């Protein structure tokens, strides 16, 4: 079997023959009249019309697409072309298109793009087909398509050369079509409720509103380092302060951290903020939005995720963090309110990957991740977090040390995070300063102090509820994918060594 270099050389020779015959293998335009799907639908409408004797000639179409199959029958050939809507079969017969055009089929290959013009008919196997009167080469492909034209399984090829994955795997194309539909449905949901979509800076002087390591870049004109944003929150809150009562942004976020089945260094986040709302309002909004999107895009509020059938229709389960830890781990964090006590308890339980230098909040977060998160399969609001791990959330009235925050878990991982937003500028400054002391002690990643945001907050922000949700993870849930790389078109990969 010829190697790839030899196959490329053969295709270049065919390209030269096309040009020698005066054929432009890369014309600037074509005259498509129908997509493949439209052509099939047009023929079916024609068939459903009056009886065969009176309904006239079958539709004549010009369809275009990539050649995915080519079958030489001697004096006739069948080929399949696929565009972005469907595949359609084409029938090329020497007696109809002429000897010269028919001989030119020898210079066609799988992967080439073609325009085929002719009337539609059904073959003896009842397949709707274009009976070619002519064809035009639109693009000569110099590299062969994947060997496994009907599916690539090699993960390295699939992620690194996503275009080949999309060529070969119809189910992968469906995932990303559905991703696009999910994003559009979220926008429709929020727009219908008077949320305004906005854009905020990607390059920021302070990487705030999340405990994450940022990417750093340098602005040459200003001679200043900037951070790629790790959150959308603080700029969106500035807009609420400025007078926009309902705002949202859906955009890429960048965190200079590890990659895994649920983490990618760049990912898509939606954050939305509503004045005069609290975290209870936000919870209702989230469950209604996700269920509505599922109904609109998938015509169901259930999703199959591995062995689990998830029910996305409201109301979702609600449990406090304290109760969940007691239920799943037998740990009441109110009994382990110092770093030393909690560290000793987790070490006694032989919890792996515990760093003795971690703060109390980091240890608690690790305990939740280990004991609670994997158990939350059905969509669940995990409510009421300790203030130490929630520096941007408002205190819960009557419950010392607890804030009005929840995270949404589904399929055993985090899907969203939300607060009754802290709008007391004095309290907010004190919490940022406490985070700064943790950072100075070298304990772990913490949220940074953003002085400009604090100044904005001092001008007054109304009571506000806000949330952030990972779009990639939501698409994982809705499409049943167990890796975030399956729902990101171009996931981050190490540069391939040459």
Coordinates of C-alpha atoms in Angstrom, one line a residue:
X1 CA 0.0 0.0 0.0
X2 CA 1.4 3.4 -0.9
X3 CA 2.7 5.6 1.9
X4 CA 1.4 9.0 2.6
X5 CA 4.2 10.8 0.7
X6 CA 3.5 8.7 -2.3
X7 CA -0.3 9.3 -2.1
X8 CA 0.4 13.1 -1.9
X9 CA 2.6 12.9 -5.0
X10 CA -0.1 11.0 -6.9
X11 CA -2.6 13.7 -6.0
X12 CA -0.2 16.4 -7.1
X13 CA 0.2 14.7 -10.5
X14 CA -3.6 14.6 -10.8
X15 CA -3.7 18.3 -9.9
X16 CA -1.2 19.0 -12.7
X17 CA -3.3 17.0 -15.2
X18 CA -6.4 19.0 -14.3
X19 CA -4.6 22.3 -14.9
X20 CA -3.1 20.9 -18.2
X21 CA -6.7 20.4 -19.4
X22 CA -7.6 23.9 -18.5
X23 CA -9.5 23.0 -15.4
X24 CA -9.2 25.4 -12.4
X25 CA -8.9 23.1 -9.4
X26 CA -9.6 26.0 -7.0
X27 CA -12.2 28.3 -8.6
X28 CA -13.3 31.4 -6.8
X29 CA -17.0 30.6 -6.9
X30 CA -19.7 28.1 -7.7
X31 CA -23.4 28.1 -8.4
X32 CA -24.9 25.8 -5.8
X33 CA -28.7 25.8 -5.9
X34 CA -29.4 23.4 -3.0
X35 CA -27.7 21.9 0.0
X36 CA -27.7 18.2 0.1
X37 CA -30.5 18.2 2.7
X38 CA -32.5 20.7 0.7
X39 CA -32.1 18.7 -2.5
X40 CA -33.4 15.5 -0.7
X41 CA -36.3 17.5 0.7
X42 CA -37.2 19.0 -2.7
X43 CA -37.4 15.6 -4.3
X44 CA -39.5 14.2 -1.5
X45 CA -41.9 17.1 -1.9
X46 CA -42.0 16.5 -5.7
X47 CA -42.8 12.8 -5.1
X48 CA -45.6 13.7 -2.7
X49 CA -47.2 15.9 -5.3
X50 CA -49.8 15.0 -8.0
X51 CA -49.6 11.6 -9.7
X52 CA -46.5 10.7 -11.7
X53 CA -48.2 11.4 -15.0
X54 CA -49.1 15.0 -14.3
X55 CA -46.5 16.3 -11.8
X56 CA -43.8 17.2 -14.4
X57 CA -40.1 16.7 -14.4
X58 CA -38.1 16.0 -11.2
X59 CA -36.2 18.9 -9.7
X60 CA -32.8 19.8 -11.2
X61 CA -30.2 20.8 -8.7
X62 CA -26.6 21.8 -8.3
X63 CA -25.2 20.3 -5.1
X64 CA -21.7 20.7 -3.7
X65 CA -19.6 18.9 -1.1
X66 CA -16.6 16.8 -0.3
X67 CA -16.3 13.4 -2.0
X68 CA -16.7 10.7 0.7
X69 CA -17.2 7.7 -1.6
X70 CA -16.3 6.9 -5.2
X71 CA -17.4 3.7 -7.0
X72 CA -16.4 3.0 -10.6
X73 CA -18.8 0.8 -12.5
X74 CA -17.1 0.9 -15.8
X75 CA -19.2 3.2 -18.0
X76 CA -20.9 4.7 -15.0
X77 CA -19.7 5.8 -11.6
X78 CA -21.4 6.6 -8.3
X79 CA -20.0 9.1 -5.8
X80 CA -21.2 10.5 -2.6
X81 CA -20.7 14.2 -1.7
X82 CA -21.3 15.6 1.7
X83 CA -21.8 19.2 2.7
X84 CA -22.6 20.6 6.1
X85 CA -26.2 19.4 6.0
X86 CA -26.1 15.8 4.7
X87 CA -24.7 13.3 2.2
X88 CA -26.2 12.9 -1.3
X89 CA -25.3 10.3 -4.0
X90 CA -24.4 11.3 -7.5
X91 CA -24.6 9.2 -10.7
X92 CA -22.2 10.0 -13.4
X93 CA -22.7 8.1 -16.7
X94 CA -20.3 8.4 -19.7
X95 CA -23.2 8.6 -22.2
X96 CA -24.7 11.6 -20.4
X97 CA -21.7 13.7 -19.3
X98 CA -19.5 12.8 -22.3
X99 CA -16.3 10.8 -22.7
X100 CA -13.9 13.7 -21.8
X101 CA -15.7 14.6 -18.6
X102 CA -16.1 10.9 -17.7
X103 CA -12.4 10.3 -18.2
X104 CA -11.7 13.2 -15.9
X105 CA -13.2 11.2 -13.0
X106 CA -9.8 9.4 -12.9
X107 CA -8.3 12.6 -11.5
X108 CA -10.8 12.8 -8.6
X109 CA -10.0 11.5 -5.1
X110 CA -11.7 11.1 -1.8
X111 CA -11.6 14.4 0.0
X112 CA -12.0 16.5 -3.2
X113 CA -14.8 19.1 -3.3
X114 CA -17.2 18.9 -6.3
X115 CA -20.2 20.6 -7.7
X116 CA -22.7 18.2 -9.5
X117 CA -25.6 19.4 -11.6
X118 CA -28.5 17.3 -12.8
X119 CA -32.0 16.1 -12.1
X120 CA -32.9 14.0 -9.1
X121 CA -34.2 10.4 -9.2
X122 CA -34.4 7.3 -7.1
X123 CA -32.1 4.3 -7.8
X124 CA -33.3 0.7 -7.7
X125 CA -32.2 0.7 -4.0
X126 CA -34.5 3.7 -3.5
X127 CA -31.7 6.2 -2.7
X128 CA -32.3 9.8 -3.9
X129 CA -29.6 10.6 -6.3
X130 CA -28.4 13.3 -8.7
X131 CA -28.2 12.2 -12.3
X132 CA -25.2 14.3 -13.3
X133 CA -25.4 16.4 -16.5
X134 CA -22.1 18.0 -15.5
X135 CA -19.6 18.4 -12.7
X136 CA -17.0 20.9 -11.6
X137 CA -14.0 20.5 -9.4
X138 CA -14.1 23.0 -6.6
X139 CA -11.1 21.9 -4.5
X140 CA -8.4 19.4 -5.2
X141 CA -7.3 17.9 -1.8
X142 CA -3.6 17.1 -1.8
X143 CA -3.7 14.9 1.3
X144 CA -5.9 11.8 1.7
X145 CA -8.7 11.7 4.3
X146 CA -8.3 9.6 7.4
X147 CA -8.0 5.9 6.6
X148 CA -11.0 5.2 8.9
X149 CA -13.3 7.6 7.0
X150 CA -16.2 6.5 9.1
X151 CA -14.6 7.1 12.4
X152 CA -11.2 7.9 14.0
X153 CA -10.5 6.4 17.4
X154 CA -6.9 7.7 18.0
X155 CA -7.2 10.3 20.7
X156 CA -4.0 12.1 19.7
X157 CA -5.3 12.6 16.1
X158 CA -8.8 13.4 17.2
X159 CA -7.8 16.3 19.4
X160 CA -4.6 17.5 17.6
X161 CA -6.2 17.4 14.1
X162 CA -9.8 18.1 15.0
X163 CA -10.7 18.8 11.3
X164 CA -10.0 15.1 10.6
X165 CA -12.1 14.1 13.6
X166 CA -15.0 16.2 12.2
X167 CA -14.5 14.8 8.7
X168 CA -14.7 11.2 9.9
X169 CA -17.0 11.2 12.9
X170 CA -20.6 12.2 12.4
X171 CA -21.3 12.0 16.2
X172 CA -18.5 14.5 16.9
X173 CA -20.0 16.9 14.5
X174 CA -23.3 16.5 16.3
X175 CA -21.7 17.3 19.6
X176 CA -20.5 20.6 18.4
X177 CA -23.7 21.4 16.6
X178 CA -25.5 20.8 19.8
X179 CA -23.0 22.9 21.7
X180 CA -23.7 25.8 19.5
X181 CA -27.5 25.3 20.0
X182 CA -27.0 25.2 23.8
X183 CA -25.2 28.5 23.7
X184 CA -27.8 30.1 21.5
X185 CA -30.6 28.8 23.8
X186 CA -28.9 30.2 26.9
X187 CA -28.7 33.6 25.3
X188 CA -32.4 33.4 24.3
X189 CA -33.3 32.5 27.9
X190 CA -31.4 35.4 29.4
X191 CA -32.3 37.9 26.7
X192 CA -36.0 37.1 27.2
X193 CA -35.6 38.0 30.8
X194 CA -34.1 41.4 30.1
X195 CA -30.5 40.5 30.7
X196 CA -28.1 42.5 28.6
X197 CA -25.1 40.8 27.1
X198 CA -21.9 42.8 27.5
X199 CA -18.1 42.4 26.9
X200 CA -15.5 43.0 29.5
X201 CA -11.6 43.1 29.3
X202 CA -9.7 39.9 28.7
X203 CA -6.4 41.7 29.7
X204 CA -6.6 42.9 33.3
X205 CA -4.3 44.6 35.6
X206 CA -5.5 42.4 38.5
X207 CA -6.5 38.7 38.1
X208 CA -9.4 38.7 40.6
X209 CA -12.6 37.0 41.6
X210 CA -11.2 33.5 41.7
X211 CA -8.5 31.6 43.5
X212 CA -6.5 30.5 40.4
X213 CA -3.1 31.1 38.8
X214 CA -3.4 33.5 35.8
X215 CA -1.5 33.6 32.6
X216 CA 0.7 36.7 32.3
X217 CA 1.4 38.7 29.2
X218 CA 3.2 42.0 28.5
X219 CA 1.8 45.1 26.9
X220 CA 4.7 46.6 25.0
X221 CA 3.3 50.1 24.5
X222 CA 2.4 50.5 28.1
X223 CA 5.4 48.5 29.3
X224 CA 3.2 46.7 31.8
X225 CA 2.3 43.2 32.6
X226 CA -1.3 42.1 32.3
X227 CA -3.2 39.0 33.3
X228 CA -5.5 37.0 31.1
X229 CA -8.8 37.0 33.1
X230 CA -9.6 34.2 35.4
X231 CA -13.1 35.4 36.0
X232 CA -15.7 37.8 34.6
X233 CA -17.2 38.8 38.0
X234 CA -15.6 42.0 39.1
X235 CA -16.1 43.9 35.8
X236 CA -19.7 42.7 35.6
X237 CA -20.4 43.9 39.1
X238 CA -18.9 47.3 38.1
X239 CA -21.7 47.4 35.5
X240 CA -24.4 46.7 38.1
X241 CA -22.9 49.6 40.1
X242 CA -23.1 51.7 37.0
X243 CA -26.8 51.1 36.6
X244 CA -27.3 48.0 34.5
X245 CA -29.6 45.9 36.6
X246 CA -29.2 42.6 34.6
X247 CA -26.0 41.8 32.8
X248 CA -24.3 38.7 31.5
X249 CA -21.2 37.7 29.6
X250 CA -20.3 34.4 27.9
X251 CA -16.6 34.3 27.1
X252 CA -13.3 32.5 27.4
X253 CA -11.6 32.3 30.8
X254 CA -7.9 31.4 31.2
X255 CA -6.4 29.6 34.2
X256 CA -2.8 28.6 34.3
X257 CA -3.5 25.2 35.9
X258 CA -3.4 21.5 35.1
X259 CA -5.5 19.7 32.6
X260 CA -7.7 16.7 33.2
X261 CA -11.1 15.2 32.2
X262 CA -12.8 18.2 33.7
X263 CA -10.2 21.0 33.4
X264 CA -8.8 22.8 30.3
X265 CA -6.6 25.9 30.7
X266 CA -9.0 27.9 28.6
X267 CA -12.7 27.3 28.9
X268 CA -16.0 29.1 28.3
X269 CA -17.9 30.6 31.2
X270 CA -21.1 32.4 31.5
X271 CA -21.6 34.8 34.4
X272 CA -24.9 36.7 35.0
X273 CA -25.7 39.3 37.7
X274 CA -29.2 40.5 38.7
X275 CA -29.8 43.5 41.0
X276 CA -32.4 43.1 43.7
X277 CA -32.0 39.3 43.7
X278 CA -30.4 36.9 46.1
X279 CA -28.9 33.4 45.9
X280 CA -32.4 31.8 46.2
X281 CA -33.6 33.7 43.1
X282 CA -30.4 32.7 41.3
X283 CA -30.9 29.0 42.1
X284 CA -34.4 29.1 40.6
X285 CA -33.1 30.9 37.6
X286 CA -30.3 28.3 37.0
X287 CA -32.5 25.2 37.3
X288 CA -35.2 26.7 35.0
X289 CA -32.5 27.8 32.5
X290 CA -30.8 24.5 32.3
X291 CA -34.1 22.5 32.1
X292 CA -35.4 25.0 29.4
X293 CA -32.2 24.6 27.3
X294 CA -32.4 20.8 27.5
X295 CA -36.0 20.9 26.4
X296 CA -35.3 23.3 23.5
X297 CA -32.2 21.6 22.2
X298 CA -32.7 17.9 23.1
X299 CA -36.5 17.8 23.5
X300 CA -36.1 16.2 27.0
X301 CA -35.1 17.2 30.5
X302 CA -33.3 13.9 31.0
X303 CA -29.7 13.4 30.0
X304 CA -27.7 10.1 30.0
X305 CA -24.3 10.6 31.6
X306 CA -22.4 7.3 31.8
X307 CA -24.6 4.8 33.7
X308 CA -26.7 7.6 35.2
X309 CA -29.9 9.1 33.9
X310 CA -30.0 12.7 35.1
X311 CA -33.2 14.5 35.6
X312 CA -32.8 18.2 34.9
X313 CA -36.3 19.4 35.5
X314 CA -36.8 21.6 38.6
X315 CA -36.8 21.5 41.5
X316 CA -33.2 20.3 42.0
X317 CA -32.1 18.9 45.3
X318 CA -30.8 21.3 48.0
X319 CA -28.5 20.4 50.8
X320 CA -26.1 22.5 52.9
X321 CA -22.4 21.9 52.8
X322 CA -22.3 21.1 56.5
X323 CA -25.1 18.5 56.2
X324 CA -23.5 17.0 53.0
X325 CA -20.2 16.5 54.7
X326 CA -21.9 15.0 57.8
X327 CA -23.9 12.6 55.5
X328 CA -21.1 11.5 53.2
X329 CA -18.0 11.8 55.4
X330 CA -19.2 12.0 59.0
X331 CA -17.3 15.3 59.3
X332 CA -19.0 18.3 61.0
X333 CA -16.8 21.2 60.0
X334 CA -18.1 23.2 63.0
X335 CA -16.3 20.7 65.2
X336 CA -13.0 21.2 63.3
X337 CA -12.9 25.0 63.0
X338 CA -9.1 25.3 63.3
X339 CA -6.6 24.4 60.6
X340 CA -4.8 22.1 63.0
X341 CA -7.9 20.1 64.0
X342 CA -9.1 19.7 60.4
X343 CA -5.6 18.7 59.2
X344 CA -5.3 16.1 61.9
X345 CA -8.7 14.6 61.1
X346 CA -8.0 14.4 57.4
X347 CA -4.6 12.9 58.0
X348 CA -6.1 10.4 60.3
X349 CA -8.4 9.4 57.5
X350 CA -5.4 9.1 55.2
X351 CA -6.8 11.5 52.7
X352 CA -4.3 11.6 49.9
X353 CA -2.6 14.7 48.4
X354 CA -3.1 16.7 51.6
X355 CA -0.5 19.5 52.0
X356 CA 0.2 20.2 55.7
X357 CA 0.8 23.8 54.8
X358 CA -2.8 24.3 53.5
X359 CA -5.1 26.7 55.2
X360 CA -8.4 25.6 56.9
X361 CA -10.4 26.7 53.9
X362 CA -8.3 24.7 51.4
X363 CA -8.4 21.6 53.6
X364 CA -12.2 21.9 53.8
X365 CA -12.5 22.3 50.1
X366 CA -10.4 19.2 49.6
X367 CA -12.6 17.3 51.9
X368 CA -15.7 18.3 50.0
X369 CA -14.1 17.4 46.7
X370 CA -13.1 14.0 48.0
X371 CA -16.1 12.9 50.0
X372 CA -19.1 14.9 48.7
X373 CA -18.6 15.9 45.1
X374 CA -18.5 12.4 43.6
X375 CA -21.7 11.5 45.3
X376 CA -23.7 14.4 43.8
X377 CA -24.9 12.8 40.6
X378 CA -28.3 14.3 40.2
X379 CA -28.3 18.1 39.9
X380 CA -27.8 19.4 43.4
X381 CA -27.4 22.8 45.1
X382 CA -24.7 22.6 47.8
X383 CA -25.6 25.6 50.0
X384 CA -24.3 27.9 52.7
X385 CA -20.5 27.9 52.7
X386 CA -18.1 29.0 55.4
X387 CA -17.0 32.6 55.1
X388 CA -13.3 31.6 54.9
X389 CA -13.8 30.1 51.4
X390 CA -16.2 32.6 50.0
X391 CA -14.7 36.1 50.1
X392 CA -17.2 37.6 47.7
X393 CA -20.4 36.3 49.2
X394 CA -22.8 38.0 51.6
X395 CA -23.1 36.7 55.2
X396 CA -26.2 34.6 55.9
X397 CA -28.3 36.4 58.5
X398 CA -28.5 34.7 61.8
X399 CA -25.9 32.0 61.0
X400 CA -22.4 33.1 62.1
X401 CA -19.5 32.2 59.9
X402 CA -21.7 31.2 57.0
X403 CA -22.4 33.0 53.7
X404 CA -25.1 32.8 51.1
X405 CA -23.3 30.8 48.5
X406 CA -24.0 27.6 46.6
X407 CA -22.3 25.5 44.0
X408 CA -24.2 23.3 41.6
X409 CA -23.0 19.7 41.2
X410 CA -24.2 17.3 38.6
X411 CA -22.7 14.1 37.3
X412 CA -20.2 14.1 40.2
X413 CA -18.6 17.4 39.4
X414 CA -19.1 21.2 39.8
X415 CA -21.2 22.9 37.2
X416 CA -21.9 26.4 38.7
X417 CA -21.0 28.7 41.5
X418 CA -23.3 31.5 42.9
X419 CA -23.7 34.1 45.7
X420 CA -25.8 36.7 47.2
X421 CA -23.1 39.2 46.3
X422 CA -21.2 41.0 49.0
X423 CA -22.0 44.7 48.6
X424 CA -20.6 46.0 51.9
X425 CA -17.3 47.7 50.8
X426 CA -15.8 47.7 54.3
X427 CA -16.5 44.0 54.8
X428 CA -15.2 43.3 51.2
X429 CA -12.0 45.1 51.9
X430 CA -11.4 43.2 55.1
X431 CA -11.9 39.9 53.3
X432 CA -9.6 40.8 50.5
X433 CA -7.0 41.8 53.1
X434 CA -7.4 38.4 54.8
X435 CA -6.8 36.7 51.5
X436 CA -3.7 38.8 51.0
X437 CA -2.3 37.7 54.3
X438 CA -2.8 34.1 53.3
X439 CA -0.9 34.8 50.0
X440 CA 1.9 36.5 51.9
X441 CA 2.2 33.4 54.1
X442 CA 2.6 31.3 50.9
X443 CA -0.3 29.0 51.9
X444 CA -2.1 28.7 48.5
X445 CA -3.7 30.4 45.6
X446 CA -6.1 33.1 46.9
X447 CA -8.2 35.9 45.5
X448 CA -6.3 39.1 44.9
X449 CA -7.2 42.6 46.2
X450 CA -8.6 44.8 43.4
X451 CA -8.4 48.3 44.6
X452 CA -10.3 49.7 41.6
X453 CA -13.2 47.3 42.3
X454 CA -13.3 48.3 46.0
X455 CA -13.5 52.0 45.0
X456 CA -16.4 51.1 42.6
X457 CA -18.1 49.2 45.4
X458 CA -17.8 52.2 47.7
X459 CA -20.1 54.1 45.3
X460 CA -22.8 51.6 46.2
X461 CA -24.0 48.3 44.6
X462 CA -27.6 47.2 45.1
X463 CA -28.4 43.8 46.6
X464 CA -27.4 41.5 43.8
X465 CA -27.4 37.8 43.0
X466 CA -24.9 36.3 40.5
X467 CA -23.7 33.1 39.1
X468 CA -21.0 31.6 37.0
X469 CA -21.4 28.4 35.0
X470 CA -19.0 26.4 32.9
X471 CA -20.4 26.0 29.4
X472 CA -18.1 23.2 28.5
X473 CA -19.2 21.2 31.6
X474 CA -22.9 21.9 30.9
X475 CA -22.4 20.5 27.3
X476 CA -20.6 17.5 28.8
X477 CA -23.7 16.8 30.9
X478 CA -26.2 17.4 28.1
X479 CA -24.3 15.3 25.5
X480 CA -23.1 12.6 27.8
X481 CA -19.4 13.2 27.3
X482 CA -17.0 12.1 30.1
X483 CA -14.1 14.4 29.1
X484 CA -14.0 18.2 28.6
X485 CA -11.8 17.7 25.6
X486 CA -14.7 16.0 23.8
X487 CA -16.7 19.3 23.9
X488 CA -13.9 21.8 23.2
X489 CA -13.1 22.0 19.5
X490 CA -9.4 22.7 20.0
X491 CA -8.4 21.6 23.5
X492 CA -5.0 22.6 24.8
X493 CA -2.3 20.1 24.0
X494 CA 1.5 20.0 24.5
X495 CA 3.3 21.2 21.3
X496 CA 4.0 18.1 19.2
X497 CA 7.7 17.4 18.9
X498 CA 8.9 17.5 15.3

